[in-house]
GROMACS .gro file of C-alpha atoms in nm:
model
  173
    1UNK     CA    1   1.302 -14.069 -13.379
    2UNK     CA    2   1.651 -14.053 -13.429
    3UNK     CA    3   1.794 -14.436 -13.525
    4UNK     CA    4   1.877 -14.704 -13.307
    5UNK     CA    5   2.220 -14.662 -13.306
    6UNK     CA    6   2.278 -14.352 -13.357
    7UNK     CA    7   2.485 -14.126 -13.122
    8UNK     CA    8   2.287 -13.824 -12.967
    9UNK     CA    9   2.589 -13.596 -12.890
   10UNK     CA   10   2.840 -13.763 -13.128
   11UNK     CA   11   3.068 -14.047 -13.167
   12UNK     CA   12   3.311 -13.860 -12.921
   13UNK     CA   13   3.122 -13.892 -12.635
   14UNK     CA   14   2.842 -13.749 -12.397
   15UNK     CA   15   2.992 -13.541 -12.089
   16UNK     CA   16   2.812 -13.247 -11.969
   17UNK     CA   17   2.869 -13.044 -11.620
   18UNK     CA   18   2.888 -13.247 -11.287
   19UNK     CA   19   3.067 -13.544 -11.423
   20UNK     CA   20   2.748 -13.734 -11.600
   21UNK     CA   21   2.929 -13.892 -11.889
   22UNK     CA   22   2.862 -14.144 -12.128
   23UNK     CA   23   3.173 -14.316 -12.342
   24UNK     CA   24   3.049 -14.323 -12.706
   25UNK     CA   25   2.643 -14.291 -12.608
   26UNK     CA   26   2.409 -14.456 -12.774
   27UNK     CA   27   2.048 -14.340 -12.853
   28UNK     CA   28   1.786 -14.574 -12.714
   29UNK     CA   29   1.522 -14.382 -12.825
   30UNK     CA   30   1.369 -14.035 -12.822
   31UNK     CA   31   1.048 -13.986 -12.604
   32UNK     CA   32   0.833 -13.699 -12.636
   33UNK     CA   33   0.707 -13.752 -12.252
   34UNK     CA   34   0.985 -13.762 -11.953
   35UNK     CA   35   0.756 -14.026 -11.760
   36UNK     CA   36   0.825 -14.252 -12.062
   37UNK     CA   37   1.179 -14.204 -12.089
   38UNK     CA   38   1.167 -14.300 -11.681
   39UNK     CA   39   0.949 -14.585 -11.775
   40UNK     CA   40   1.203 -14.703 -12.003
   41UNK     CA   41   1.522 -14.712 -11.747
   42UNK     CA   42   1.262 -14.833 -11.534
   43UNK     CA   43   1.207 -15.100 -11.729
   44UNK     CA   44   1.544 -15.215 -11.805
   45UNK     CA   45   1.626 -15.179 -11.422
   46UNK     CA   46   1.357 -15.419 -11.380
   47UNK     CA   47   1.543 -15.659 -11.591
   48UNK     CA   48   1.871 -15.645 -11.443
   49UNK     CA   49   1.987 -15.393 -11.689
   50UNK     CA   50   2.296 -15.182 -11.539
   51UNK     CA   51   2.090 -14.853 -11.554
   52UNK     CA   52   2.425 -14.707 -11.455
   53UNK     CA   53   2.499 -14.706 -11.796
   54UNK     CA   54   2.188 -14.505 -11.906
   55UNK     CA   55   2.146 -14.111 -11.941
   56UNK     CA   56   1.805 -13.940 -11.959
   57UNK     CA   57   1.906 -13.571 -12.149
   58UNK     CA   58   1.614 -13.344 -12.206
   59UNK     CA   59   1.651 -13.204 -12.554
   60UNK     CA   60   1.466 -12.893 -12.778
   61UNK     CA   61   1.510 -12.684 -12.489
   62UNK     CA   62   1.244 -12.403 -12.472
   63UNK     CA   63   1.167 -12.082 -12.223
   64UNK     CA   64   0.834 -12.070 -12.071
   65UNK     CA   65   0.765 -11.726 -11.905
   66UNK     CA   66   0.369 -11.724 -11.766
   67UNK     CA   67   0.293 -11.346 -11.671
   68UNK     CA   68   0.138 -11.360 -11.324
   69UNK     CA   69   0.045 -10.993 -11.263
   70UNK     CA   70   0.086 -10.619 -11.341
   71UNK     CA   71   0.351 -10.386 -11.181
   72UNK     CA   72   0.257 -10.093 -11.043
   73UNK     CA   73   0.438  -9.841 -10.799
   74UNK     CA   74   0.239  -9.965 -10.500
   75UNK     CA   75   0.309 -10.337 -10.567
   76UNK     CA   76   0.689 -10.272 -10.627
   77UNK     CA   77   0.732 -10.070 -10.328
   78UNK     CA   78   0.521 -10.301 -10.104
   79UNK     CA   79   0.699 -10.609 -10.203
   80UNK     CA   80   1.038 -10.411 -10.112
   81UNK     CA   81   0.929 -10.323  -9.796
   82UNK     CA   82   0.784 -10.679  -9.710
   83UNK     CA   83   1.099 -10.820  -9.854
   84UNK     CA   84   1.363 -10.600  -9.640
   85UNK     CA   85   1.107 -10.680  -9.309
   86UNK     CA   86   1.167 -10.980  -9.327
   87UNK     CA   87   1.570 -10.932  -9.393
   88UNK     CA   88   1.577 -10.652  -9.072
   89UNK     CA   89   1.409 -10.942  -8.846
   90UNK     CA   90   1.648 -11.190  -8.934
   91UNK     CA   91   1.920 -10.952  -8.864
   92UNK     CA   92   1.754 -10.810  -8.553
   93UNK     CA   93   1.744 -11.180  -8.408
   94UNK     CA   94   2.109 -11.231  -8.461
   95UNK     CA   95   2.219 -10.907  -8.328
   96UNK     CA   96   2.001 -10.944  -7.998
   97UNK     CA   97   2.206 -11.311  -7.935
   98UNK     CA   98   2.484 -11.108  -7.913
   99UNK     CA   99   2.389 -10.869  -7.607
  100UNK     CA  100   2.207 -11.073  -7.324
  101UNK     CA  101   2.194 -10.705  -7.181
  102UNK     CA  102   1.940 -10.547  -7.511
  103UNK     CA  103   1.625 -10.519  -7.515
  104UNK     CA  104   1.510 -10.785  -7.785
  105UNK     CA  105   1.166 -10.663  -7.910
  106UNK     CA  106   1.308 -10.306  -7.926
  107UNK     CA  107   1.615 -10.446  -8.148
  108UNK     CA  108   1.383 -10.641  -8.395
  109UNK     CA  109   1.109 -10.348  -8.484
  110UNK     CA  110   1.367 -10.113  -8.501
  111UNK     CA  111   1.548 -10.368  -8.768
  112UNK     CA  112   1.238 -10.455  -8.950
  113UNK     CA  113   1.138 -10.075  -9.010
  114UNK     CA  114   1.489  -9.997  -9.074
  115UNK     CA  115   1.509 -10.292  -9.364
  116UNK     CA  116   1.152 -10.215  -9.515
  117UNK     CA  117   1.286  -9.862  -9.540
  118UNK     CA  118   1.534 -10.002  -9.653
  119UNK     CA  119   1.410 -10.250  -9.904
  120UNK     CA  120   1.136 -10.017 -10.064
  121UNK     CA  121   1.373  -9.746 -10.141
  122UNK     CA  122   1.599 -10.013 -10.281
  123UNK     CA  123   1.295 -10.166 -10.519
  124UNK     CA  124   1.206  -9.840 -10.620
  125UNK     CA  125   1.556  -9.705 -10.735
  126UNK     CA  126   1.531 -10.080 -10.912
  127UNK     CA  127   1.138 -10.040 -11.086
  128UNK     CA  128   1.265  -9.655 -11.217
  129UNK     CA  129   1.600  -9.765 -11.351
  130UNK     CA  130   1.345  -9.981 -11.595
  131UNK     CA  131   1.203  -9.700 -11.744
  132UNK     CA  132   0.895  -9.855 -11.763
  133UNK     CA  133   0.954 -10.125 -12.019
  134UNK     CA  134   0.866 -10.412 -11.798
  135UNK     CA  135   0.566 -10.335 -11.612
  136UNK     CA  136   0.454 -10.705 -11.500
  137UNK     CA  137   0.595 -11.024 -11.296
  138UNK     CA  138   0.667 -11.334 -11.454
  139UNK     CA  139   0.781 -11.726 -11.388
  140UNK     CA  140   1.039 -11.821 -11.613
  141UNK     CA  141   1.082 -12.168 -11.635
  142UNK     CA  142   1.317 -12.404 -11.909
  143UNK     CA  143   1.178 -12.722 -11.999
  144UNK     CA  144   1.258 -12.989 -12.256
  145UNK     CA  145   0.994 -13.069 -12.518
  146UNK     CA  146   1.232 -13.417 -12.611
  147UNK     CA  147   1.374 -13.655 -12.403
  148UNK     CA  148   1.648 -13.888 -12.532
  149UNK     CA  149   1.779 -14.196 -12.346
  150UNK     CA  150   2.102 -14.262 -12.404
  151UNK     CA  151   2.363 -14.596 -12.316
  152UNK     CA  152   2.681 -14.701 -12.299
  153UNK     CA  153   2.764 -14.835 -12.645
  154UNK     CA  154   2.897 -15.173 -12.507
  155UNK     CA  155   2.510 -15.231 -12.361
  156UNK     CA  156   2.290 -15.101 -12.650
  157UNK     CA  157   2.220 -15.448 -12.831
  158UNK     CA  158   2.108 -15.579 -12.510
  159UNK     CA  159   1.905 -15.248 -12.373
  160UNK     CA  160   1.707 -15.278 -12.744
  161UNK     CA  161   1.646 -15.643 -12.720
  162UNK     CA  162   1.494 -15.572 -12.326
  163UNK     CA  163   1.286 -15.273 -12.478
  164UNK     CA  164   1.165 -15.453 -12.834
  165UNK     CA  165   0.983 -15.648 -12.539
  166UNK     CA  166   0.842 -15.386 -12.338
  167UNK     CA  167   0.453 -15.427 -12.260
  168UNK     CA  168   0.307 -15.134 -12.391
  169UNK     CA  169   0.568 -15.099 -12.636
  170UNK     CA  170   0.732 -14.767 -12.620
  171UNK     CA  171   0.612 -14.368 -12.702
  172UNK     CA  172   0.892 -14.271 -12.959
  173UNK     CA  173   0.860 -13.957 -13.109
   0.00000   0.00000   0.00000
């Protein structure tokens, strides 16, 4: 746990992307679950904190890539071809609103073959240019393995005294 009062991105202030800022943060605590770090803002909204004043910031960042399945030439060149269908349909549909005087159906087949021509020969140029050195599909996700609540150093005596009374008490890592 990182100390009451210390500051989790430095004296100077927090301020990352999107204009979430913090004057001189405060660490309230460091959580090693997010739904206890929410419970805790909960909590002092519950009191008539101003939660305004409060940052959640995921910390220990770490990748998480979960193989789902091998690649193989069929799969790649399916999943193009399904992939540019679906692209030559949604092209065909716009291109028939433009004509009241075309024949619809014919426009959209002839768009969806066209794009999953299209879109396998486009996978497959993609899969070769590997070489072979990634021959499965994955779901990379980031996630935090810390979560650190952070306030407004004018509020942090009072945010402390709220959460020294917190039923439960508090899961600090």
């Amino acid at each position: 746990m990182s100390s009451p009062m210390s500051g989790g991105f430095g004296r100077q202030g927090a301020s990352l992307r999107g204009g979430l800022s913090l004057e001189y943060p405060m660490s309230l605590g460091v959580f090693t679950d997010y739904a206890d770090a929410q419970r805790a803002v909960d909590y002092l909204s519950d009191n008539e904190f101003p939660v305004e004043n409060c940052m959640i910031v995921g910390t220990e960042l770490k990748q998480i890539e979960r193989v789902v399945g091998r690649l193989t030439w069929g799969r790649v060149l399916a999943g193009g071809a399904l992939s540019g269908a679906w692209f030559g349909a949604f092209i065909g549909l716009i291109l028939s609103m433009f004509d009241s005087g075309v024949n619809v159906l014919g426009v959209v087949i002839s768009t969806v073959i066209f794009g999953a021509v299209f879109g396998a020969v486009w996978a497959a140029i993609g899969y070769s240019l590997t070489g072979g050195k990634r021959d499965f599909q994955s779901v990379t996700q980031v996630v935090a393995t810390k979560y650190e609540v952070l306030v407004e150093h004018k509020f942090a005596m009072k945010a402390h005294e709220l959460l020294d009374n917190m039923p439960g008490g508090q899961t600090l890592t």
